[in-house]
Amino acid sequence: MKQLIDEIISDAQFPEGSAWKRRSIKAGEKILEKGELGNTLFFLEAGDVRVLGGADIEGQIRVAPGLCDLSAGSIFGDICLYGSHRRTASVMALTDVMLLEIRSDMLSVYLDDHPVQGYLLLKALFEIMAQRLELANDRVEKLLAWGIKAHEIDKYL
């Protein structure tokens, strides 16, 4: 992914400032907020971030469990690749971070004009999303099994 992103951002047809920008984030700062409308995606050049969920427990307590940690070379915010969407999670810097913030509308135009890079990027994103879905399914199954056992529902199965 890094090589492909480097190739795209170094192309004069994908100018820094209008199509993408480099951002430095300090440890502890929030990068994204779950639920906010977004139209950019991020490539993590250096540092570590935590992806946080959010849930209300019985309408009284708000929890934000860590869903996963990402390190250099990772991409996030990719739900916004083709348009503005609500962010599905919050992201916070665990360490000082350097990232690329890429405008989805500009990237979409670029990828339409450069179908080989477009194919390679979409293929890489598909692989990443498949891994994330597999991890999420595994966690849901384990949580359901725990809940069934904790509430003694297993004796009725």
Short mmCIF file of C-alpha atoms in Angstrom, two decimals:
data_model
loop_
_atom_site.label_atom_id
_atom_site.label_comp_id
_atom_site.label_asym_id
_atom_site.label_seq_id
_atom_site.Cartn_x
_atom_site.Cartn_y
_atom_site.Cartn_z
CA MET A 1 0.00 0.00 0.00
CA LYS A 2 2.81 2.42 0.91
CA GLN A 3 4.46 2.13 -2.49
CA LEU A 4 1.15 2.77 -4.27
CA ILE A 5 0.27 5.76 -2.06
CA ASP A 6 3.78 7.18 -2.57
CA GLU A 7 3.36 6.81 -6.33
CA ILE A 8 0.00 8.59 -6.30
CA ILE A 9 1.05 11.52 -4.10
CA SER A 10 4.25 12.07 -6.07
CA ASP A 11 2.31 12.45 -9.34
CA ALA A 12 1.98 16.09 -10.43
CA GLN A 13 -1.66 15.35 -11.35
CA PHE A 14 -2.37 14.76 -7.64
CA PRO A 15 -1.08 17.97 -6.07
CA GLU A 16 -0.25 18.44 -2.41
CA GLY A 17 -2.42 21.07 -0.80
CA SER A 18 -5.51 20.50 -2.92
CA ALA A 19 -5.66 16.69 -3.27
CA TRP A 20 -3.84 15.73 -0.10
CA LYS A 21 -1.93 17.13 2.84
CA ARG A 22 0.52 15.83 5.38
CA ARG A 23 -0.57 16.22 9.00
CA SER A 24 1.35 15.89 12.23
CA ILE A 25 -0.72 14.77 15.22
CA LYS A 26 0.45 14.67 18.84
CA ALA A 27 -0.04 11.63 21.06
CA GLY A 28 -3.46 11.70 22.73
CA GLU A 29 -5.12 13.87 20.07
CA LYS A 30 -8.30 12.69 18.40
CA ILE A 31 -8.06 12.42 14.60
CA LEU A 32 -11.63 11.34 13.80
CA GLU A 33 -14.87 11.35 15.74
CA LYS A 34 -17.41 8.56 15.24
CA GLY A 35 -20.55 9.87 13.56
CA GLU A 36 -19.04 12.99 12.02
CA LEU A 37 -19.39 13.46 8.28
CA GLY A 38 -16.15 12.83 6.43
CA ASN A 39 -14.85 13.02 2.89
CA THR A 40 -11.19 12.13 3.39
CA LEU A 41 -9.22 9.00 4.08
CA PHE A 42 -5.92 8.67 5.88
CA PHE A 43 -2.64 6.89 5.30
CA LEU A 44 -0.51 6.49 8.42
CA GLU A 45 3.12 7.28 7.58
CA ALA A 46 4.52 7.07 11.11
CA GLY A 47 3.24 6.37 14.60
CA ASP A 48 0.40 4.36 16.10
CA VAL A 49 -3.32 5.06 16.41
CA ARG A 50 -6.21 3.37 18.19
CA VAL A 51 -9.57 2.84 16.52
CA LEU A 52 -12.34 3.34 19.08
CA GLY A 53 -15.93 2.18 18.98
CA GLY A 54 -18.72 3.69 20.98
CA ALA A 55 -21.71 2.23 22.76
CA ASP A 56 -24.25 3.20 25.37
CA ILE A 57 -24.86 0.74 28.18
CA GLU A 58 -28.50 0.85 29.22
CA GLY A 59 -28.66 4.49 28.11
CA GLN A 60 -26.61 5.62 31.09
CA ILE A 61 -22.94 4.88 30.52
CA ARG A 62 -21.00 5.66 27.35
CA VAL A 63 -18.04 3.40 26.63
CA ALA A 64 -15.48 3.67 23.84
CA PRO A 65 -13.70 0.33 23.58
CA GLY A 66 -10.55 0.04 21.52
CA LEU A 67 -11.39 -1.96 18.42
CA CYS A 68 -7.84 -2.22 17.10
CA ASP A 69 -4.50 -0.43 16.92
CA LEU A 70 -2.97 0.57 13.60
CA SER A 71 0.65 1.35 12.83
CA ALA A 72 2.67 2.91 10.02
CA GLY A 73 1.56 1.73 6.59
CA SER A 74 -2.11 1.43 7.60
CA ILE A 75 -5.04 3.17 5.99
CA PHE A 76 -8.22 4.28 7.77
CA GLY A 77 -11.26 6.39 6.99
CA ASP A 78 -11.56 4.40 3.78
CA ILE A 79 -15.35 4.26 4.17
CA CYS A 80 -15.19 7.73 2.60
CA LEU A 81 -13.33 6.59 -0.54
CA TYR A 82 -16.30 7.31 -2.80
CA GLY A 83 -18.14 10.18 -1.18
CA SER A 84 -19.06 11.72 2.13
CA HIS A 85 -20.09 9.26 4.82
CA ARG A 86 -20.46 9.21 8.58
CA ARG A 87 -17.32 8.02 10.34
CA THR A 88 -17.86 4.51 11.71
CA ALA A 89 -15.32 4.87 14.52
CA SER A 90 -13.20 7.42 16.34
CA VAL A 91 -9.43 7.37 15.90
CA MET A 92 -6.93 8.67 18.46
CA ALA A 93 -3.15 9.00 18.21
CA LEU A 94 -1.34 6.70 20.66
CA THR A 95 2.04 8.20 19.75
CA ASP A 96 3.07 11.24 17.75
CA VAL A 97 1.75 10.54 14.28
CA MET A 98 2.49 11.64 10.73
CA LEU A 99 -0.29 10.96 8.30
CA LEU A 100 -1.54 11.82 4.85
CA GLU A 101 -5.10 13.12 4.63
CA ILE A 102 -6.40 12.41 1.13
CA ARG A 103 -9.51 14.00 -0.36
CA SER A 104 -11.78 11.25 -1.64
CA ASP A 105 -13.23 13.28 -4.51
CA MET A 106 -9.78 14.12 -5.86
CA LEU A 107 -8.58 10.54 -5.40
CA SER A 108 -11.64 9.21 -7.23
CA VAL A 109 -10.94 11.44 -10.24
CA TYR A 110 -7.27 10.47 -10.20
CA LEU A 111 -8.08 6.75 -10.05
CA ASP A 112 -10.57 7.08 -12.92
CA ASP A 113 -7.78 8.64 -15.00
CA HIS A 114 -5.23 6.02 -13.86
CA PRO A 115 -7.07 2.68 -13.96
CA VAL A 116 -4.03 0.53 -13.17
CA GLN A 117 -3.40 2.41 -9.91
CA GLY A 118 -7.14 2.38 -9.28
CA TYR A 119 -7.32 -1.37 -9.64
CA LEU A 120 -4.29 -1.90 -7.40
CA LEU A 121 -5.64 0.44 -4.72
CA LEU A 122 -9.09 -1.14 -4.74
CA LYS A 123 -7.55 -4.62 -4.63
CA ALA A 124 -5.42 -3.66 -1.62
CA LEU A 125 -8.42 -2.04 0.12
CA PHE A 126 -10.52 -5.13 -0.53
CA GLU A 127 -7.87 -7.30 1.12
CA ILE A 128 -7.70 -4.94 4.12
CA MET A 129 -11.49 -4.85 4.48
CA ALA A 130 -11.70 -8.65 4.21
CA GLN A 131 -9.16 -9.00 7.05
CA ARG A 132 -11.05 -6.46 9.16
CA LEU A 133 -14.37 -8.24 8.52
CA GLU A 134 -12.84 -11.59 9.48
CA LEU A 135 -11.52 -10.09 12.73
CA ALA A 136 -14.86 -8.42 13.48
CA ASN A 137 -16.78 -11.65 12.85
CA ASP A 138 -14.42 -13.57 15.13
CA ARG A 139 -14.89 -11.01 17.91
CA VAL A 140 -18.70 -11.01 17.54
CA GLU A 141 -18.80 -14.80 17.67
CA LYS A 142 -16.64 -14.86 20.82
CA LEU A 143 -18.73 -12.14 22.44
CA LEU A 144 -21.95 -14.01 21.63
CA ALA A 145 -20.51 -17.23 23.04
CA TRP A 146 -19.48 -15.41 26.20
CA GLY A 147 -22.95 -13.82 26.53
CA ILE A 148 -24.70 -17.13 26.02
CA LYS A 149 -22.57 -18.78 28.69
CA ALA A 150 -22.69 -15.80 31.10
CA HIS A 151 -26.51 -15.74 30.96
CA GLU A 152 -26.77 -19.54 31.04
CA ILE A 153 -28.64 -19.62 27.76
CA ASP A 154 -26.47 -22.53 26.60
CA LYS A 155 -28.58 -25.00 28.59
CA TYR A 156 -31.54 -24.19 26.30
CA LEU A 157 -29.61 -24.80 23.07
#
